[in-house]
C-alpha angles and dihedrals in degrees: 000000000000119000091228141026108236130181127183131187115265090218096037096272124064118249124215089254091053091049090050089051089052091053092048092049091050091050091049089050089056096246112161118248091235093059117119119240130207118228129190112210132202120236088263091056097254119138112256099172140002127199138179127183116245112237 
């Protein structure tokens, strides 16, 4: 089992649908809604990757 749940954008930057899929996957993994996530941003401020540690 991975130590973290990580999603990246299929076309470099995450779409809203991809972000929603990340949230659903985190909920299915039992991650609490108050858990902090890490996001990697592009130079233009778009989300490239999101990650949350699995507890």
